[in-house]
Coordinates of C-alpha atoms in Angstrom, one line a residue:
M1 CA -27.1 -62.4 -129.9
N2 CA -25.1 -62.1 -133.0
G3 CA -26.4 -60.1 -135.9
K4 CA -26.0 -59.0 -139.5
V5 CA -25.2 -55.4 -140.0
A6 CA -25.0 -53.1 -143.1
I7 CA -22.8 -50.0 -143.0
L8 CA -24.0 -47.3 -145.4
G9 CA -22.6 -43.8 -145.8
K10 CA -20.7 -44.0 -149.0
Q11 CA -19.5 -40.4 -148.6
Q12 CA -17.9 -41.2 -145.2
P13 CA -14.2 -41.9 -145.0
A14 CA -13.4 -45.5 -146.2
Y15 CA -11.0 -46.1 -143.3
M16 CA -13.7 -45.2 -140.8
R17 CA -16.2 -47.6 -142.4
A18 CA -13.6 -50.3 -142.3
N19 CA -12.9 -49.6 -138.7
M20 CA -16.6 -49.9 -137.9
K21 CA -16.8 -53.1 -139.7
K22 CA -13.8 -54.5 -137.6
L23 CA -15.4 -53.4 -134.4
L24 CA -18.6 -55.2 -135.2
E25 CA -16.8 -58.3 -136.3
D26 CA -14.6 -58.3 -133.3
R27 CA -17.9 -58.5 -131.3
G28 CA -19.1 -61.5 -133.2
H29 CA -21.4 -59.8 -135.7
T30 CA -21.3 -60.0 -139.5
A31 CA -20.8 -56.6 -141.2
D32 CA -21.0 -55.5 -144.8
I33 CA -20.1 -52.2 -146.3
L34 CA -22.7 -51.2 -148.9
D35 CA -22.3 -48.4 -151.4
M36 CA -25.7 -47.0 -152.1
E37 CA -25.7 -45.0 -155.4
T38 CA -28.5 -42.8 -154.2
R39 CA -29.1 -41.1 -150.9
C40 CA -32.7 -42.6 -150.6
A41 CA -33.0 -46.0 -149.1
A42 CA -36.4 -46.4 -150.8
D43 CA -34.3 -47.2 -153.9
W44 CA -32.4 -50.0 -152.1
I45 CA -35.0 -51.8 -150.1
D46 CA -34.2 -55.2 -151.7
A47 CA -30.5 -54.9 -151.1
L48 CA -31.2 -54.1 -147.3
K49 CA -33.4 -57.0 -146.7
G50 CA -32.1 -59.6 -144.2
Y51 CA -30.1 -57.2 -142.2
D52 CA -30.7 -56.9 -138.3
A53 CA -29.1 -53.5 -138.2
L54 CA -28.3 -50.6 -140.5
I55 CA -25.7 -47.9 -139.8
T56 CA -26.8 -44.8 -141.8
A57 CA -25.0 -41.6 -142.5
G58 CA -27.8 -39.2 -143.5
E59 CA -29.5 -41.4 -146.2
K60 CA -33.3 -40.7 -146.3
F61 CA -35.4 -43.5 -144.7
P62 CA -39.1 -42.8 -145.4
G63 CA -41.8 -45.0 -144.0
V64 CA -42.0 -47.2 -147.1
V65 CA -38.5 -48.5 -146.3
F66 CA -39.5 -49.7 -142.8
D67 CA -42.6 -51.3 -144.3
G68 CA -40.3 -53.3 -146.7
L69 CA -37.8 -54.3 -144.0
A70 CA -40.3 -55.1 -141.3
G71 CA -39.6 -58.5 -139.8
S72 CA -35.8 -58.5 -140.2
L73 CA -34.5 -55.1 -139.4
R74 CA -34.3 -54.4 -135.7
V75 CA -32.3 -51.2 -135.3
L76 CA -31.2 -48.2 -137.4
S77 CA -28.1 -46.6 -136.0
R78 CA -27.3 -43.1 -137.2
Y79 CA -23.6 -42.2 -137.9
G80 CA -24.2 -38.6 -136.8
V81 CA -27.0 -36.8 -134.9
G82 CA -29.8 -35.5 -137.1
T83 CA -32.6 -37.9 -137.9
D84 CA -35.3 -35.7 -139.5
E85 CA -34.6 -37.8 -142.7
I86 CA -35.8 -40.9 -140.9
D87 CA -39.5 -41.8 -140.3
K88 CA -39.0 -42.7 -136.6
E89 CA -42.8 -43.3 -136.0
R90 CA -43.1 -45.8 -138.9
A91 CA -39.9 -47.5 -137.6
A92 CA -41.5 -47.8 -134.2
A93 CA -44.7 -49.2 -135.7
H94 CA -42.7 -52.1 -137.0
G95 CA -40.7 -52.6 -133.8
I96 CA -37.5 -51.0 -135.2
A97 CA -35.4 -48.8 -132.9
V98 CA -33.7 -45.7 -134.1
C99 CA -30.6 -44.3 -132.3
N100 CA -27.9 -41.8 -132.9
A101 CA -24.4 -40.7 -131.9
A102 CA -25.7 -37.9 -129.7
G103 CA -22.9 -35.7 -128.3
T104 CA -20.2 -36.7 -130.8
L105 CA -20.6 -33.7 -133.1
S106 CA -21.1 -30.9 -130.7
T107 CA -17.6 -29.5 -130.4
A108 CA -16.9 -29.7 -134.1
V109 CA -20.2 -28.0 -135.1
A110 CA -19.9 -25.4 -132.4
E111 CA -16.3 -24.5 -133.7
C112 CA -17.8 -24.1 -137.2
C113 CA -20.4 -21.7 -135.8
M114 CA -17.7 -19.8 -134.1
G115 CA -15.7 -19.7 -137.3
L116 CA -18.6 -18.4 -139.2
I117 CA -19.4 -15.7 -136.6
L118 CA -15.7 -14.5 -136.5
C119 CA -15.2 -14.6 -140.3
L120 CA -18.4 -12.5 -140.9
L121 CA -17.9 -10.0 -138.1
R122 CA -14.2 -9.3 -139.2
R123 CA -14.8 -9.9 -142.8
L124 CA -11.9 -12.3 -143.0
P125 CA -12.7 -14.0 -146.3
D126 CA -12.8 -10.5 -147.9
G127 CA -9.3 -9.8 -146.4
D128 CA -7.9 -13.0 -148.0
K129 CA -9.2 -12.0 -151.4
E130 CA -7.8 -8.5 -151.0
V131 CA -4.3 -9.7 -150.2
R132 CA -4.4 -12.0 -153.3
A133 CA -5.4 -8.9 -155.4
N134 CA -2.7 -6.8 -153.8
D135 CA -5.3 -4.5 -152.3
W136 CA -4.2 -3.1 -148.9
S137 CA -7.0 -0.7 -148.3
R138 CA -8.4 -2.7 -145.4
F139 CA -8.5 0.3 -143.0
F140 CA -11.0 2.2 -145.1
E141 CA -14.2 2.6 -143.1
S142 CA -16.2 0.7 -145.6
K143 CA -14.1 -2.4 -145.1
T144 CA -13.6 -2.5 -141.4
G145 CA -15.2 -5.3 -139.3
T146 CA -16.7 -5.4 -135.8
Q147 CA -15.7 -7.2 -132.6
I148 CA -17.7 -9.9 -130.9
E149 CA -16.9 -8.4 -127.5
G150 CA -19.9 -6.6 -126.1
K151 CA -22.3 -8.1 -128.6
T152 CA -25.4 -10.1 -127.8
V153 CA -25.5 -13.6 -129.2
G154 CA -28.9 -15.3 -129.4
L155 CA -29.1 -19.1 -129.5
I156 CA -32.4 -20.5 -130.8
G157 CA -32.3 -24.0 -129.4
F158 CA -30.1 -25.0 -126.4
G159 CA -29.0 -28.6 -127.1
D160 CA -25.6 -30.2 -127.1
I161 CA -24.2 -27.9 -129.9
A162 CA -25.6 -24.7 -128.6
K163 CA -24.2 -25.5 -125.2
A164 CA -20.7 -26.2 -126.7
L165 CA -21.0 -22.9 -128.5
A166 CA -22.0 -21.1 -125.3
K167 CA -19.0 -22.5 -123.6
M168 CA -16.8 -21.0 -126.4
L169 CA -18.6 -17.8 -126.3
S170 CA -18.0 -17.3 -122.6
G171 CA -14.4 -16.3 -123.2
F172 CA -15.3 -13.5 -125.7
G173 CA -16.9 -10.9 -123.4
C174 CA -20.3 -11.1 -125.0
R175 CA -23.8 -11.5 -123.7
V176 CA -25.4 -14.9 -124.6
I177 CA -29.1 -15.5 -124.5
A178 CA -31.0 -18.7 -125.5
Y179 CA -34.4 -20.2 -126.0
D180 CA -35.3 -23.9 -125.7
I181 CA -38.5 -25.7 -124.8
Y182 CA -36.4 -27.8 -122.4
F183 CA -34.0 -25.1 -121.1
D184 CA -31.1 -26.5 -119.2
K185 CA -30.7 -23.9 -116.5
E186 CA -27.8 -25.6 -114.8
T187 CA -25.6 -25.6 -117.9
A188 CA -26.9 -22.1 -118.8
D189 CA -25.7 -20.7 -115.3
R190 CA -22.3 -22.4 -115.8
W191 CA -21.7 -20.4 -119.0
N192 CA -23.6 -17.3 -118.1
V193 CA -26.4 -17.8 -120.5
E194 CA -29.7 -16.0 -119.9
F195 CA -33.0 -17.5 -120.9
A196 CA -35.0 -15.4 -123.4
D197 CA -38.0 -15.9 -125.6
I198 CA -37.7 -16.0 -129.3
E199 CA -39.0 -12.4 -129.7
T200 CA -36.4 -11.1 -127.3
I201 CA -33.7 -13.0 -129.2
R202 CA -34.9 -11.6 -132.5
R203 CA -35.0 -8.0 -131.2
E204 CA -31.9 -7.9 -129.1
S205 CA -29.4 -10.1 -130.8
D206 CA -26.4 -8.9 -132.8
I207 CA -25.8 -12.6 -133.9
I208 CA -28.5 -15.3 -134.1
S209 CA -27.5 -18.9 -134.4
L210 CA -30.0 -21.7 -135.1
H211 CA -29.8 -25.0 -133.2
V212 CA -33.3 -26.6 -133.5
P213 CA -34.3 -29.7 -135.4
S214 CA -36.3 -29.5 -138.6
T215 CA -39.9 -30.2 -137.6
L216 CA -43.3 -29.1 -138.8
E217 CA -43.1 -26.4 -136.1
T218 CA -39.7 -25.2 -137.0
Q219 CA -39.6 -25.4 -140.9
G220 CA -39.5 -21.9 -142.4
M221 CA -39.4 -20.2 -138.9
I222 CA -36.9 -17.7 -140.3
D223 CA -38.8 -15.8 -143.0
M224 CA -38.9 -12.2 -144.1
E225 CA -41.3 -11.2 -141.3
F226 CA -38.9 -12.6 -138.7
M227 CA -35.9 -11.0 -140.2
K228 CA -37.6 -7.6 -140.5
G229 CA -37.7 -7.7 -136.6
M230 CA -33.9 -8.3 -136.4
K231 CA -31.4 -5.6 -136.1
P232 CA -30.3 -4.3 -139.5
T233 CA -26.7 -4.9 -138.4
A234 CA -27.5 -8.5 -137.2
I235 CA -25.8 -11.7 -138.5
L236 CA -27.8 -15.0 -139.0
I237 CA -26.0 -18.3 -138.6
N238 CA -27.4 -21.7 -139.5
T239 CA -25.5 -25.0 -139.0
G240 CA -28.6 -26.9 -138.1
R241 CA -31.0 -27.7 -141.0
G242 CA -31.6 -25.7 -144.2
A243 CA -35.4 -26.0 -143.9
L244 CA -35.4 -23.7 -140.8
I245 CA -35.0 -20.7 -143.2
V246 CA -37.0 -19.6 -146.2
E247 CA -34.1 -19.2 -148.5
E248 CA -35.8 -16.8 -150.9
D249 CA -36.7 -14.6 -148.1
L250 CA -33.1 -14.7 -146.8
A251 CA -31.7 -13.9 -150.2
N252 CA -34.0 -10.9 -150.5
A253 CA -33.2 -9.8 -146.9
L254 CA -29.4 -9.9 -147.5
R255 CA -29.7 -8.1 -150.9
D256 CA -31.9 -5.4 -149.4
R257 CA -29.8 -5.1 -146.2
V258 CA -32.6 -6.0 -144.0
I259 CA -30.0 -7.9 -142.1
A260 CA -26.2 -7.5 -142.5
A261 CA -25.0 -10.9 -143.2
A262 CA -25.4 -14.7 -142.9
G263 CA -23.4 -17.8 -142.5
L264 CA -24.8 -21.1 -143.7
D265 CA -23.5 -24.7 -143.5
V266 CA -26.9 -26.1 -144.6
F267 CA -29.4 -25.5 -147.3
T268 CA -32.9 -26.6 -148.3
K269 CA -31.6 -28.6 -151.2
E270 CA -28.0 -29.9 -151.0
P271 CA -26.1 -29.0 -153.0
P272 CA -28.0 -25.8 -153.8
E273 CA -29.2 -25.3 -157.4
P274 CA -26.8 -23.3 -159.5
D275 CA -29.5 -20.5 -159.8
N276 CA -29.8 -20.2 -156.0
P277 CA -29.6 -16.4 -155.4
L278 CA -27.6 -17.0 -152.2
L279 CA -24.6 -18.1 -154.4
T280 CA -24.2 -14.6 -155.9
L281 CA -24.5 -12.5 -152.8
P282 CA -21.3 -10.9 -151.2
N283 CA -22.7 -10.7 -147.6
V284 CA -23.3 -14.5 -147.1
M285 CA -20.6 -17.1 -146.2
L286 CA -21.5 -20.6 -147.5
L287 CA -20.1 -24.0 -146.5
P288 CA -20.8 -27.4 -147.8
H289 CA -22.6 -29.0 -144.8
C290 CA -19.1 -29.6 -143.3
G291 CA -19.8 -28.4 -139.7
A292 CA -19.0 -32.0 -138.3
G293 CA -16.2 -32.6 -140.8
T294 CA -13.3 -33.1 -138.5
K295 CA -11.3 -36.3 -138.1
E296 CA -11.9 -36.4 -134.5
C297 CA -15.7 -35.9 -134.9
L298 CA -16.1 -38.5 -137.6
E299 CA -14.2 -41.1 -135.6
K300 CA -16.1 -40.5 -132.5
A301 CA -19.5 -40.6 -134.3
G302 CA -18.5 -43.7 -136.3
Y303 CA -17.4 -45.7 -133.3
M304 CA -20.5 -44.7 -131.3
A305 CA -22.8 -45.6 -134.2
A306 CA -21.2 -49.1 -134.4
E307 CA -21.2 -49.6 -130.6
N308 CA -24.8 -48.6 -130.5
A309 CA -25.8 -51.2 -133.1
A310 CA -23.7 -54.0 -131.4
D311 CA -25.0 -53.1 -127.9
F312 CA -28.6 -53.2 -129.1
L313 CA -28.2 -56.6 -130.9
E314 CA -26.6 -58.0 -127.8
G315 CA -29.4 -56.8 -125.6
K316 CA -27.3 -54.1 -123.8
P317 CA -28.8 -50.7 -123.0
V318 CA -28.5 -48.0 -125.7
R319 CA -29.1 -44.6 -124.2
T320 CA -29.6 -42.7 -127.4
I321 CA -32.7 -44.5 -128.7
L322 CA -35.0 -41.8 -130.2
N323 CA -38.2 -43.7 -130.7
K324 CA -38.5 -45.4 -127.4
D325 CA -42.2 -46.5 -128.2
Y326 CA -40.7 -49.1 -130.6
I327 CA -40.8 -51.6 -127.8
N328 CA -44.6 -51.4 -127.7
H329 CA -44.7 -52.6 -131.3
E330 CA -42.0 -55.2 -131.3
V331 CA -42.7 -57.9 -133.8

């Protein structure tokens, strides 16, 4: 069955959005590229009416949007992986499927994690600044970094990104421990990852990297109490979701040296407010939510998002549907 598809994601590369449009049209569907001026679809309900499928790239889809699009919209296909900004239950209640491009971001985000870890351990950004300032005092004790070899890296969450990171870490001579509700022992054994509970990860890790979704259970899980139980020499990495960390507590912990350093690619509010104290601290490395920002990654995710939408409209199986109960409410 042919369908009408809207491609959102104004911030994504224009050539990739054009490629998705061509893929959909080559398969017999109508495709429009829409430039939403805000990141919340609730402001654009009227413009989205009449589409069978939407390809979204991180726009917020609260329940009111699905209420307004019920009867026409059949599938929401995420150009990316995270869907905490989408009310999947309300979508299901209206018979609307939600799918994502699972697996397409793993390598890129894991490389970003690896980069943050190495930069913080070896203080590489500081070294760059020193060269530009003609400062060659790098070997003073106060400026030396540390090696990852022999360190314990704790992964909270062991999904696709954490598994890709574990694969990379396997060559660095460090101990890797991980926690996940659905722990994949086969993959863990392949990369010499040990299962550990969160308390063990907090207590024993030199580096902790967060890889869980933002849910009611995980939001604010990293607070001052948690960080006080970490090693004072530990580094915290977050490329998942900003809401996992209480940012004010992290800023205080970094300022007071409760932990040594942090590397963040995500924030509670993006971009962060100009008065966010994290922006002024020397022992935190900040990135603009660019972990998945590689040409290869964006292309894989874009093609998968378009193929998911086309497959669904054509009645073909889509393995990454996230709210499978939509079928019980089809209208």
